[in-house]
Amino acid sequence: MKGDAGECDAALSRIDCIQIRGRTFFVKRDDLIDPLLSGNKYRKLYRLMQVECGQCQRIVSYGGTQSNAMLSIAALCHQKGWQFHYTCKPVPERLQHHPSGNLKMALEFGMQLHEVAHDEYEAAILALQSQCDELSLFVPQGGADPMAQQGIAVLAQEISLWRQQNKVEMLYVVTPSGTGTTAFYLAMALPDATVLTTPAVGDKDYLLAQMRRLGAAPANLKILQRSKKYHFAKPYPELFAIYEELIDAGIEFDLIYGTLMWRTLLQHIDHFEGTILYVHSGGLTGNETMLARYRRQGFIAS
Ligand SMILES: *Cc1c(COP(=O)(O)O)cnc(C)c1O
């Protein structure tokens, strides 16, 4: 079986092959599509990219201050000449004085940040959508929106073509979940494959509730249980160990979603006989601030 990109020229990303603990894994390199609009954010914002510059003046969104979605939207708005208004909770003082990582880059792209006090945040984000006029587009946190379906369907077509060309019989497609939007639409678009995911935010019930907003959960979507509770975006030595193991295997993954997905996948791997295709969800720009946190907490020698 071969997995080189030359076989499907139209694909936005190639498929690589890595060996981990004696097993072969294929990796869809969506991290390489674009340095800023990378991974599943590129796929989820695909439809926005098709909007002509003059048809919109601003994007309105909200969420965390190191969010990958935030940076991707900021980069897109910069390309399109659109304003980007982003509502968040108060920025921690350290970050306010020394913006770093995704926040720094998004601000450099002209993102206008609107900080709202914790107790006013819920009301402020509820009001955002109604404040939009016809030249504004509202994007929910993390790009969790039906508009994501179109770009993820393109990803699914690329996967289906590769599968046909390589005569893959039993296929598992693996990708980590925040809002679950990517895994949900991938499973819908690939009814003959099984999509495996794990929640990086909250637990399985939280993820199912998020997905229910998009529709009834497809039967071919499986949520793998993590071995313990992980707080979102917190450093854990065992996740750093996986990060290094993956780098040794040849590919860097993000330290929030990717490492947790790989750890969970490897714990359950004996249940899955067949071909495994991991969809790299990008997010590498966030590693700078995550590595700094690992260093501050003494998990890596500086
Ligand atoms: C946003 C993000 C996810 C989560 O995607 P959802 O569609 O919200 O589930 C996973 N991995 C990375 C690297 C991300 O940036």
PDB file of C-alpha atoms and ligand atoms in Angstrom:
ATOM      1  CA  MET A   1       0.000   0.000   0.000  1.00  0.00           C
ATOM      2  CA  LYS A   2       1.301   3.397  -0.924  1.00  0.00           C
ATOM      3  CA  GLY A   3       0.297   6.707   0.529  1.00  0.00           C
ATOM      4  CA  ASP A   4       2.062   9.361  -1.422  1.00  0.00           C
ATOM      5  CA  ALA A   5       0.387  12.546  -2.488  1.00  0.00           C
ATOM      6  CA  GLY A   6       1.155  12.104  -6.179  1.00  0.00           C
ATOM      7  CA  GLU A   7      -1.736   9.674  -6.389  1.00  0.00           C
ATOM      8  CA  CYS A   8      -4.385  12.318  -5.878  1.00  0.00           C
ATOM      9  CA  ASP A   9      -3.152  15.609  -7.231  1.00  0.00           C
ATOM     10  CA  ALA A  10      -6.298  17.518  -6.434  1.00  0.00           C
ATOM     11  CA  ALA A  11      -6.040  16.864  -2.695  1.00  0.00           C
ATOM     12  CA  LEU A  12      -5.284  19.835  -0.452  1.00  0.00           C
ATOM     13  CA  SER A  13      -2.971  17.727   1.694  1.00  0.00           C
ATOM     14  CA  ARG A  14      -0.879  14.592   1.315  1.00  0.00           C
ATOM     15  CA  ILE A  15      -0.967  11.405   3.335  1.00  0.00           C
ATOM     16  CA  ASP A  16       2.160  10.240   5.156  1.00  0.00           C
ATOM     17  CA  CYS A  17       2.913   7.009   6.913  1.00  0.00           C
ATOM     18  CA  ILE A  18       4.530   6.609  10.355  1.00  0.00           C
ATOM     19  CA  GLN A  19       5.438   3.665  12.583  1.00  0.00           C
ATOM     20  CA  ILE A  20       4.583   3.780  16.264  1.00  0.00           C
ATOM     21  CA  ARG A  21       5.164   0.864  18.632  1.00  0.00           C
ATOM     22  CA  GLY A  22       5.447  -1.480  15.675  1.00  0.00           C
ATOM     23  CA  ARG A  23       2.202  -0.437  14.008  1.00  0.00           C
ATOM     24  CA  THR A  24       1.698   1.576  10.835  1.00  0.00           C
ATOM     25  CA  PHE A  25      -0.426   4.718  10.902  1.00  0.00           C
ATOM     26  CA  PHE A  26      -1.370   6.940   8.002  1.00  0.00           C
ATOM     27  CA  VAL A  27      -1.564  10.665   8.678  1.00  0.00           C
ATOM     28  CA  LYS A  28      -3.517  13.148   6.574  1.00  0.00           C
ATOM     29  CA  ARG A  29      -1.250  16.191   6.693  1.00  0.00           C
ATOM     30  CA  ASP A  30      -3.838  18.941   7.014  1.00  0.00           C
ATOM     31  CA  ASP A  31      -1.303  20.702   9.247  1.00  0.00           C
ATOM     32  CA  LEU A  32       0.663  21.524   6.095  1.00  0.00           C
ATOM     33  CA  ILE A  33      -2.149  23.208   4.138  1.00  0.00           C
ATOM     34  CA  ASP A  34      -1.327  26.687   5.436  1.00  0.00           C
ATOM     35  CA  PRO A  35       0.886  27.802   8.340  1.00  0.00           C
ATOM     36  CA  LEU A  36      -1.833  29.885  10.011  1.00  0.00           C
ATOM     37  CA  LEU A  37      -5.096  28.582   8.637  1.00  0.00           C
ATOM     38  CA  SER A  38      -4.142  25.043   9.412  1.00  0.00           C
ATOM     39  CA  GLY A  39      -5.726  21.705  10.070  1.00  0.00           C
ATOM     40  CA  ASN A  40      -9.409  21.437  10.692  1.00  0.00           C
ATOM     41  CA  LYS A  41      -9.768  25.232  10.961  1.00  0.00           C
ATOM     42  CA  TYR A  42      -8.882  25.474   7.288  1.00  0.00           C
ATOM     43  CA  ARG A  43     -11.555  22.883   6.524  1.00  0.00           C
ATOM     44  CA  LYS A  44     -14.134  24.472   8.821  1.00  0.00           C
ATOM     45  CA  LEU A  45     -13.586  27.965   7.439  1.00  0.00           C
ATOM     46  CA  TYR A  46     -13.431  26.743   3.844  1.00  0.00           C
ATOM     47  CA  ARG A  47     -16.840  28.171   3.025  1.00  0.00           C
ATOM     48  CA  LEU A  48     -15.902  31.575   4.446  1.00  0.00           C
ATOM     49  CA  MET A  49     -12.881  31.592   2.137  1.00  0.00           C
ATOM     50  CA  GLN A  50     -15.210  31.316  -0.842  1.00  0.00           C
ATOM     51  CA  VAL A  51     -17.103  34.478   0.213  1.00  0.00           C
ATOM     52  CA  GLU A  52     -16.031  37.361  -2.000  1.00  0.00           C
ATOM     53  CA  CYS A  53     -14.198  40.198  -0.279  1.00  0.00           C
ATOM     54  CA  GLY A  54     -16.908  42.771  -0.996  1.00  0.00           C
ATOM     55  CA  GLN A  55     -19.760  40.610   0.265  1.00  0.00           C
ATOM     56  CA  CYS A  56     -18.728  40.960   3.862  1.00  0.00           C
ATOM     57  CA  GLN A  57     -17.048  43.634   5.964  1.00  0.00           C
ATOM     58  CA  ARG A  58     -16.487  41.967   9.283  1.00  0.00           C
ATOM     59  CA  ILE A  59     -16.432  38.674  11.112  1.00  0.00           C
ATOM     60  CA  VAL A  60     -17.722  38.518  14.665  1.00  0.00           C
ATOM     61  CA  SER A  61     -16.690  35.667  16.954  1.00  0.00           C
ATOM     62  CA  TYR A  62     -15.753  34.861  20.546  1.00  0.00           C
ATOM     63  CA  GLY A  63     -13.840  32.353  22.679  1.00  0.00           C
ATOM     64  CA  GLY A  64     -10.469  31.751  24.348  1.00  0.00           C
ATOM     65  CA  THR A  65      -7.499  34.078  23.967  1.00  0.00           C
ATOM     66  CA  GLN A  66      -5.128  31.390  22.628  1.00  0.00           C
ATOM     67  CA  SER A  67      -7.706  29.718  20.433  1.00  0.00           C
ATOM     68  CA  ASN A  68      -6.574  28.201  17.138  1.00  0.00           C
ATOM     69  CA  ALA A  69      -9.890  29.187  15.555  1.00  0.00           C
ATOM     70  CA  MET A  70      -9.279  32.803  16.586  1.00  0.00           C
ATOM     71  CA  LEU A  71      -5.902  32.907  14.846  1.00  0.00           C
ATOM     72  CA  SER A  72      -7.241  31.205  11.718  1.00  0.00           C
ATOM     73  CA  ILE A  73     -10.122  33.678  11.414  1.00  0.00           C
ATOM     74  CA  ALA A  74      -7.734  36.597  12.027  1.00  0.00           C
ATOM     75  CA  ALA A  75      -5.457  35.369   9.220  1.00  0.00           C
ATOM     76  CA  LEU A  76      -8.425  34.925   6.888  1.00  0.00           C
ATOM     77  CA  CYS A  77      -9.787  38.418   7.658  1.00  0.00           C
ATOM     78  CA  HIS A  78      -6.353  39.876   7.043  1.00  0.00           C
ATOM     79  CA  GLN A  79      -6.233  38.221   3.603  1.00  0.00           C
ATOM     80  CA  LYS A  80      -9.755  39.346   2.752  1.00  0.00           C
ATOM     81  CA  GLY A  81      -9.474  42.882   4.094  1.00  0.00           C
ATOM     82  CA  TRP A  82     -12.283  42.271   6.608  1.00  0.00           C
ATOM     83  CA  GLN A  83     -12.476  43.527  10.172  1.00  0.00           C
ATOM     84  CA  PHE A  84     -12.393  40.918  12.900  1.00  0.00           C
ATOM     85  CA  HIS A  85     -14.154  41.561  16.198  1.00  0.00           C
ATOM     86  CA  TYR A  86     -13.465  38.991  18.891  1.00  0.00           C
ATOM     87  CA  THR A  87     -15.067  38.915  22.328  1.00  0.00           C
ATOM     88  CA  CYS A  88     -13.283  37.192  25.201  1.00  0.00           C
ATOM     89  CA  LYS A  89     -13.134  37.059  28.979  1.00  0.00           C
ATOM     90  CA  PRO A  90     -10.593  39.372  30.682  1.00  0.00           C
ATOM     91  CA  VAL A  91      -7.086  38.697  29.375  1.00  0.00           C
ATOM     92  CA  PRO A  92      -4.708  37.555  32.156  1.00  0.00           C
ATOM     93  CA  GLU A  93      -2.314  40.307  33.166  1.00  0.00           C
ATOM     94  CA  ARG A  94       0.834  38.500  32.061  1.00  0.00           C
ATOM     95  CA  LEU A  95      -0.615  38.059  28.582  1.00  0.00           C
ATOM     96  CA  GLN A  96      -1.846  41.652  28.455  1.00  0.00           C
ATOM     97  CA  HIS A  97       1.644  42.986  28.988  1.00  0.00           C
ATOM     98  CA  HIS A  98       3.381  40.427  26.809  1.00  0.00           C
ATOM     99  CA  PRO A  99       1.010  38.989  24.233  1.00  0.00           C
ATOM    100  CA  SER A 100       2.391  35.682  22.953  1.00  0.00           C
ATOM    101  CA  GLY A 101       1.526  32.822  20.650  1.00  0.00           C
ATOM    102  CA  ASN A 102      -1.802  32.845  18.854  1.00  0.00           C
ATOM    103  CA  LEU A 103      -2.981  36.030  20.586  1.00  0.00           C
ATOM    104  CA  LYS A 104       0.080  37.977  19.523  1.00  0.00           C
ATOM    105  CA  MET A 105      -0.232  36.879  15.908  1.00  0.00           C
ATOM    106  CA  ALA A 106      -3.988  37.526  15.776  1.00  0.00           C
ATOM    107  CA  LEU A 107      -3.500  41.058  17.138  1.00  0.00           C
ATOM    108  CA  GLU A 108      -0.814  41.645  14.524  1.00  0.00           C
ATOM    109  CA  PHE A 109      -3.378  40.679  11.888  1.00  0.00           C
ATOM    110  CA  GLY A 110      -5.573  43.525  13.169  1.00  0.00           C
ATOM    111  CA  MET A 111      -7.989  41.564  15.326  1.00  0.00           C
ATOM    112  CA  GLN A 112     -10.033  43.856  17.565  1.00  0.00           C
ATOM    113  CA  LEU A 113     -10.316  42.291  20.985  1.00  0.00           C
ATOM    114  CA  HIS A 114     -13.287  43.061  23.229  1.00  0.00           C
ATOM    115  CA  GLU A 115     -12.796  41.954  26.805  1.00  0.00           C
ATOM    116  CA  VAL A 116     -15.920  41.351  28.862  1.00  0.00           C
ATOM    117  CA  ALA A 117     -16.095  40.696  32.615  1.00  0.00           C
ATOM    118  CA  HIS A 118     -16.707  37.059  33.614  1.00  0.00           C
ATOM    119  CA  ASP A 119     -20.197  37.677  34.915  1.00  0.00           C
ATOM    120  CA  GLU A 120     -21.249  39.548  31.783  1.00  0.00           C
ATOM    121  CA  TYR A 121     -19.699  37.156  29.289  1.00  0.00           C
ATOM    122  CA  GLU A 122     -22.667  34.830  28.686  1.00  0.00           C
ATOM    123  CA  ALA A 123     -25.022  37.758  28.039  1.00  0.00           C
ATOM    124  CA  ALA A 124     -22.470  39.492  25.821  1.00  0.00           C
ATOM    125  CA  ILE A 125     -21.992  36.496  23.526  1.00  0.00           C
ATOM    126  CA  LEU A 126     -25.755  35.925  23.319  1.00  0.00           C
ATOM    127  CA  ALA A 127     -26.123  39.526  22.162  1.00  0.00           C
ATOM    128  CA  LEU A 128     -23.332  39.292  19.546  1.00  0.00           C
ATOM    129  CA  GLN A 129     -25.365  37.555  16.888  1.00  0.00           C
ATOM    130  CA  SER A 130     -28.281  39.979  17.083  1.00  0.00           C
ATOM    131  CA  GLN A 131     -25.876  42.912  16.770  1.00  0.00           C
ATOM    132  CA  CYS A 132     -24.654  41.673  13.388  1.00  0.00           C
ATOM    133  CA  ASP A 133     -25.845  43.507  10.270  1.00  0.00           C
ATOM    134  CA  GLU A 134     -25.974  42.141   6.715  1.00  0.00           C
ATOM    135  CA  LEU A 135     -22.288  42.865   6.141  1.00  0.00           C
ATOM    136  CA  SER A 136     -21.222  40.985   9.279  1.00  0.00           C
ATOM    137  CA  LEU A 137     -20.792  37.255   9.598  1.00  0.00           C
ATOM    138  CA  PHE A 138     -21.082  35.555  12.948  1.00  0.00           C
ATOM    139  CA  VAL A 139     -18.873  32.516  13.645  1.00  0.00           C
ATOM    140  CA  PRO A 140     -19.581  30.585  16.876  1.00  0.00           C
ATOM    141  CA  GLN A 141     -16.713  29.602  19.199  1.00  0.00           C
ATOM    142  CA  GLY A 142     -14.287  27.188  17.556  1.00  0.00           C
ATOM    143  CA  GLY A 143     -16.113  27.442  14.215  1.00  0.00           C
ATOM    144  CA  ALA A 144     -18.798  25.068  15.516  1.00  0.00           C
ATOM    145  CA  ASP A 145     -21.265  25.844  12.804  1.00  0.00           C
ATOM    146  CA  PRO A 146     -23.121  24.044   9.992  1.00  0.00           C
ATOM    147  CA  MET A 147     -21.055  26.133   7.575  1.00  0.00           C
ATOM    148  CA  ALA A 148     -18.162  23.761   8.466  1.00  0.00           C
ATOM    149  CA  GLN A 149     -19.896  20.870   6.702  1.00  0.00           C
ATOM    150  CA  GLN A 150     -18.857  21.974   3.217  1.00  0.00           C
ATOM    151  CA  GLY A 151     -15.109  22.091   3.883  1.00  0.00           C
ATOM    152  CA  ILE A 152     -15.161  18.841   5.849  1.00  0.00           C
ATOM    153  CA  ALA A 153     -17.000  17.171   2.958  1.00  0.00           C
ATOM    154  CA  VAL A 154     -14.035  18.114   0.740  1.00  0.00           C
ATOM    155  CA  LEU A 155     -11.699  16.467   3.264  1.00  0.00           C
ATOM    156  CA  ALA A 156     -13.920  13.377   3.229  1.00  0.00           C
ATOM    157  CA  GLN A 157     -13.763  13.209  -0.592  1.00  0.00           C
ATOM    158  CA  GLU A 158      -9.971  13.295  -0.478  1.00  0.00           C
ATOM    159  CA  ILE A 159      -9.997  10.458   2.067  1.00  0.00           C
ATOM    160  CA  SER A 160     -12.461   8.389   0.001  1.00  0.00           C
ATOM    161  CA  LEU A 161     -10.338   8.762  -3.111  1.00  0.00           C
ATOM    162  CA  TRP A 162      -7.183   7.663  -1.271  1.00  0.00           C
ATOM    163  CA  ARG A 163      -9.116   4.734   0.160  1.00  0.00           C
ATOM    164  CA  GLN A 164     -10.249   3.588  -3.286  1.00  0.00           C
ATOM    165  CA  GLN A 165      -6.813   3.993  -4.825  1.00  0.00           C
ATOM    166  CA  ASN A 166      -5.209   1.965  -2.058  1.00  0.00           C
ATOM    167  CA  LYS A 167      -8.034  -0.576  -1.783  1.00  0.00           C
ATOM    168  CA  VAL A 168      -8.428  -0.059   1.947  1.00  0.00           C
ATOM    169  CA  GLU A 169     -11.154  -2.362   3.240  1.00  0.00           C
ATOM    170  CA  MET A 170     -11.648  -1.568   6.894  1.00  0.00           C
ATOM    171  CA  LEU A 171     -10.924   2.087   7.599  1.00  0.00           C
ATOM    172  CA  TYR A 172     -10.748   3.974  10.875  1.00  0.00           C
ATOM    173  CA  VAL A 173     -10.437   7.746  10.635  1.00  0.00           C
ATOM    174  CA  VAL A 174      -9.133   9.340  13.814  1.00  0.00           C
ATOM    175  CA  THR A 175      -9.305  12.990  14.859  1.00  0.00           C
ATOM    176  CA  PRO A 176      -9.543  14.798  18.223  1.00  0.00           C
ATOM    177  CA  SER A 177     -12.588  16.808  19.322  1.00  0.00           C
ATOM    178  CA  GLY A 178     -13.124  20.180  20.898  1.00  0.00           C
ATOM    179  CA  THR A 179     -16.620  21.110  19.803  1.00  0.00           C
ATOM    180  CA  GLY A 180     -16.868  17.813  17.895  1.00  0.00           C
ATOM    181  CA  THR A 181     -17.779  19.606  14.661  1.00  0.00           C
ATOM    182  CA  THR A 182     -14.974  18.021  12.611  1.00  0.00           C
ATOM    183  CA  ALA A 183     -15.562  14.456  13.839  1.00  0.00           C
ATOM    184  CA  PHE A 184     -19.334  14.819  13.418  1.00  0.00           C
ATOM    185  CA  TYR A 185     -19.272  15.985   9.798  1.00  0.00           C
ATOM    186  CA  LEU A 186     -16.475  13.568   8.906  1.00  0.00           C
ATOM    187  CA  ALA A 187     -18.575  10.657  10.165  1.00  0.00           C
ATOM    188  CA  MET A 188     -21.599  11.941   8.223  1.00  0.00           C
ATOM    189  CA  ALA A 189     -19.562  12.212   5.034  1.00  0.00           C
ATOM    190  CA  LEU A 190     -17.810   8.823   5.434  1.00  0.00           C
ATOM    191  CA  PRO A 191     -20.621   6.369   6.227  1.00  0.00           C
ATOM    192  CA  ASP A 192     -18.467   3.365   5.232  1.00  0.00           C
ATOM    193  CA  ALA A 193     -15.659   4.214   7.645  1.00  0.00           C
ATOM    194  CA  THR A 194     -15.580   4.415  11.437  1.00  0.00           C
ATOM    195  CA  VAL A 195     -14.589   7.779  12.889  1.00  0.00           C
ATOM    196  CA  LEU A 196     -12.808   7.618  16.256  1.00  0.00           C
ATOM    197  CA  THR A 197     -12.458  10.665  18.462  1.00  0.00           C
ATOM    198  CA  THR A 198     -11.965  11.681  22.082  1.00  0.00           C
ATOM    199  CA  PRO A 199     -13.028  14.838  23.926  1.00  0.00           C
ATOM    200  CA  ALA A 200     -10.288  17.354  24.738  1.00  0.00           C
ATOM    201  CA  VAL A 201     -12.834  19.678  26.326  1.00  0.00           C
ATOM    202  CA  GLY A 202     -15.122  18.241  29.023  1.00  0.00           C
ATOM    203  CA  ASP A 203     -16.167  14.586  29.018  1.00  0.00           C
ATOM    204  CA  LYS A 204     -18.048  12.279  26.665  1.00  0.00           C
ATOM    205  CA  ASP A 205     -21.479  13.605  27.711  1.00  0.00           C
ATOM    206  CA  TYR A 206     -20.380  17.173  27.110  1.00  0.00           C
ATOM    207  CA  LEU A 207     -19.094  16.229  23.656  1.00  0.00           C
ATOM    208  CA  LEU A 208     -22.323  14.401  22.802  1.00  0.00           C
ATOM    209  CA  ALA A 209     -24.313  17.452  23.890  1.00  0.00           C
ATOM    210  CA  GLN A 210     -22.168  19.690  21.670  1.00  0.00           C
ATOM    211  CA  MET A 211     -22.664  17.368  18.714  1.00  0.00           C
ATOM    212  CA  ARG A 212     -26.408  17.152  19.237  1.00  0.00           C
ATOM    213  CA  ARG A 213     -26.626  20.819  18.258  1.00  0.00           C
ATOM    214  CA  LEU A 214     -25.506  19.780  14.777  1.00  0.00           C
ATOM    215  CA  GLY A 215     -27.870  16.816  14.484  1.00  0.00           C
ATOM    216  CA  ALA A 216     -28.333  13.185  15.518  1.00  0.00           C
ATOM    217  CA  ALA A 217     -24.972  11.505  16.168  1.00  0.00           C
ATOM    218  CA  PRO A 218     -24.013   9.242  13.235  1.00  0.00           C
ATOM    219  CA  ALA A 219     -23.770   5.529  14.132  1.00  0.00           C
ATOM    220  CA  ASN A 220     -20.240   5.243  12.717  1.00  0.00           C
ATOM    221  CA  LEU A 221     -18.860   7.800  15.167  1.00  0.00           C
ATOM    222  CA  LYS A 222     -17.144   6.286  18.208  1.00  0.00           C
ATOM    223  CA  ILE A 223     -16.024   8.306  21.208  1.00  0.00           C
ATOM    224  CA  LEU A 224     -13.036   6.736  22.966  1.00  0.00           C
ATOM    225  CA  GLN A 225     -12.967   7.176  26.736  1.00  0.00           C
ATOM    226  CA  ARG A 226      -9.860   8.720  28.230  1.00  0.00           C
ATOM    227  CA  SER A 227      -8.171   6.841  31.020  1.00  0.00           C
ATOM    228  CA  LYS A 228      -8.438   9.786  33.404  1.00  0.00           C
ATOM    229  CA  LYS A 229      -9.798  13.298  33.586  1.00  0.00           C
ATOM    230  CA  TYR A 230      -7.675  15.801  31.720  1.00  0.00           C
ATOM    231  CA  HIS A 231      -8.238  19.526  32.172  1.00  0.00           C
ATOM    232  CA  PHE A 232      -8.314  21.354  28.882  1.00  0.00           C
ATOM    233  CA  ALA A 233      -4.948  22.709  27.767  1.00  0.00           C
ATOM    234  CA  LYS A 234      -3.168  21.800  31.015  1.00  0.00           C
ATOM    235  CA  PRO A 235       0.334  20.289  30.889  1.00  0.00           C
ATOM    236  CA  TYR A 236       0.637  16.572  31.735  1.00  0.00           C
ATOM    237  CA  PRO A 237       3.967  14.713  31.660  1.00  0.00           C
ATOM    238  CA  GLU A 238       2.465  11.668  29.923  1.00  0.00           C
ATOM    239  CA  LEU A 239       1.110  13.873  27.127  1.00  0.00           C
ATOM    240  CA  PHE A 240       4.522  15.427  26.678  1.00  0.00           C
ATOM    241  CA  ALA A 241       6.009  11.928  26.431  1.00  0.00           C
ATOM    242  CA  ILE A 242       3.608  11.146  23.557  1.00  0.00           C
ATOM    243  CA  TYR A 243       4.532  14.454  21.908  1.00  0.00           C
ATOM    244  CA  GLU A 244       8.188  13.389  21.894  1.00  0.00           C
ATOM    245  CA  GLU A 245       7.391   9.867  20.737  1.00  0.00           C
ATOM    246  CA  LEU A 246       5.463  11.305  17.771  1.00  0.00           C
ATOM    247  CA  ILE A 247       8.284  13.695  16.894  1.00  0.00           C
ATOM    248  CA  ASP A 248      10.680  10.738  16.917  1.00  0.00           C
ATOM    249  CA  ALA A 249       8.271   8.951  14.571  1.00  0.00           C
ATOM    250  CA  GLY A 250       8.537  11.965  12.260  1.00  0.00           C
ATOM    251  CA  ILE A 251       5.558  14.289  12.807  1.00  0.00           C
ATOM    252  CA  GLU A 252       4.871  17.088  15.283  1.00  0.00           C
ATOM    253  CA  PHE A 253       1.357  17.292  16.708  1.00  0.00           C
ATOM    254  CA  ASP A 254      -0.281  19.959  18.849  1.00  0.00           C
ATOM    255  CA  LEU A 255       0.036  19.642  22.622  1.00  0.00           C
ATOM    256  CA  ILE A 256      -3.629  20.185  23.437  1.00  0.00           C
ATOM    257  CA  TYR A 257      -5.719  17.984  21.164  1.00  0.00           C
ATOM    258  CA  GLY A 258      -3.291  15.788  19.255  1.00  0.00           C
ATOM    259  CA  THR A 259      -1.315  14.370  22.161  1.00  0.00           C
ATOM    260  CA  LEU A 260      -4.484  13.469  24.052  1.00  0.00           C
ATOM    261  CA  MET A 261      -5.993  11.805  20.982  1.00  0.00           C
ATOM    262  CA  TRP A 262      -2.854   9.766  20.325  1.00  0.00           C
ATOM    263  CA  ARG A 263      -2.522   8.675  23.943  1.00  0.00           C
ATOM    264  CA  THR A 264      -6.148   7.562  24.014  1.00  0.00           C
ATOM    265  CA  LEU A 265      -5.917   5.880  20.609  1.00  0.00           C
ATOM    266  CA  LEU A 266      -2.817   3.914  21.603  1.00  0.00           C
ATOM    267  CA  GLN A 267      -4.544   2.760  24.795  1.00  0.00           C
ATOM    268  CA  HIS A 268      -7.417   1.314  22.751  1.00  0.00           C
ATOM    269  CA  ILE A 269      -5.432   0.273  19.702  1.00  0.00           C
ATOM    270  CA  ASP A 270      -5.857  -3.493  20.111  1.00  0.00           C
ATOM    271  CA  HIS A 271      -9.587  -3.156  19.429  1.00  0.00           C
ATOM    272  CA  PHE A 272      -8.997  -1.783  15.964  1.00  0.00           C
ATOM    273  CA  GLU A 273      -7.903  -4.159  13.276  1.00  0.00           C
ATOM    274  CA  GLY A 274      -7.726  -2.429   9.951  1.00  0.00           C
ATOM    275  CA  THR A 275      -6.198   0.680   8.462  1.00  0.00           C
ATOM    276  CA  ILE A 276      -5.898   3.747  10.657  1.00  0.00           C
ATOM    277  CA  LEU A 277      -5.844   7.191   9.107  1.00  0.00           C
ATOM    278  CA  TYR A 278      -5.212  10.009  11.556  1.00  0.00           C
ATOM    279  CA  VAL A 279      -6.376  13.412  10.347  1.00  0.00           C
ATOM    280  CA  HIS A 280      -3.834  15.928  11.641  1.00  0.00           C
ATOM    281  CA  SER A 281      -5.965  18.759  12.964  1.00  0.00           C
ATOM    282  CA  GLY A 282      -3.171  21.371  12.903  1.00  0.00           C
ATOM    283  CA  GLY A 283      -2.793  23.757  15.831  1.00  0.00           C
ATOM    284  CA  LEU A 284       1.012  23.817  15.836  1.00  0.00           C
ATOM    285  CA  THR A 285       1.110  27.592  16.331  1.00  0.00           C
ATOM    286  CA  GLY A 286      -0.263  26.970  19.828  1.00  0.00           C
ATOM    287  CA  ASN A 287       2.724  24.806  20.772  1.00  0.00           C
ATOM    288  CA  GLU A 288       4.892  27.835  21.502  1.00  0.00           C
ATOM    289  CA  THR A 289       2.755  28.880  24.471  1.00  0.00           C
ATOM    290  CA  MET A 290       2.126  25.273  25.545  1.00  0.00           C
ATOM    291  CA  LEU A 291       5.867  24.486  25.563  1.00  0.00           C
ATOM    292  CA  ALA A 292       6.433  27.627  27.668  1.00  0.00           C
ATOM    293  CA  ARG A 293       3.868  26.330  30.176  1.00  0.00           C
ATOM    294  CA  TYR A 294       5.551  22.924  30.279  1.00  0.00           C
ATOM    295  CA  ARG A 295       8.845  24.693  30.974  1.00  0.00           C
ATOM    296  CA  ARG A 296       7.394  26.956  33.674  1.00  0.00           C
ATOM    297  CA  GLN A 297       5.959  23.908  35.417  1.00  0.00           C
ATOM    298  CA  GLY A 298       9.301  22.133  35.309  1.00  0.00           C
ATOM    299  CA  PHE A 299       8.236  19.292  32.963  1.00  0.00           C
ATOM    300  CA  ILE A 300      10.970  20.186  30.466  1.00  0.00           C
ATOM    301  CA  ALA A 301      14.475  21.308  31.252  1.00  0.00           C
ATOM    302  CA  SER A 302      14.897  24.805  29.808  1.00  0.00           C
TER     303      SER A 302
HETATM  304  C1  LIG B   1      -9.993  23.308  17.037  1.00  0.00           C
HETATM  305  C2  LIG B   1      -9.144  22.097  17.102  1.00  0.00           C
HETATM  306  C3  LIG B   1      -9.691  20.816  17.302  1.00  0.00           C
HETATM  307  C4  LIG B   1     -11.139  20.593  17.609  1.00  0.00           C
HETATM  308  O1  LIG B   1     -11.989  20.640  16.499  1.00  0.00           O
HETATM  309  P1  LIG B   1     -13.554  20.545  16.661  1.00  0.00           P
HETATM  310  O2  LIG B   1     -14.085  20.549  15.284  1.00  0.00           O
HETATM  311  O3  LIG B   1     -13.994  21.761  17.445  1.00  0.00           O
HETATM  312  O4  LIG B   1     -13.874  19.309  17.417  1.00  0.00           O
HETATM  313  C5  LIG B   1      -8.830  19.727  17.268  1.00  0.00           C
HETATM  314  N1  LIG B   1      -7.507  19.883  17.056  1.00  0.00           N
HETATM  315  C6  LIG B   1      -6.959  21.101  16.899  1.00  0.00           C
HETATM  316  C7  LIG B   1      -5.474  21.204  16.736  1.00  0.00           C
HETATM  317  C8  LIG B   1      -7.749  22.244  16.905  1.00  0.00           C
HETATM  318  O5  LIG B   1      -7.179  23.447  16.749  1.00  0.00           O
END
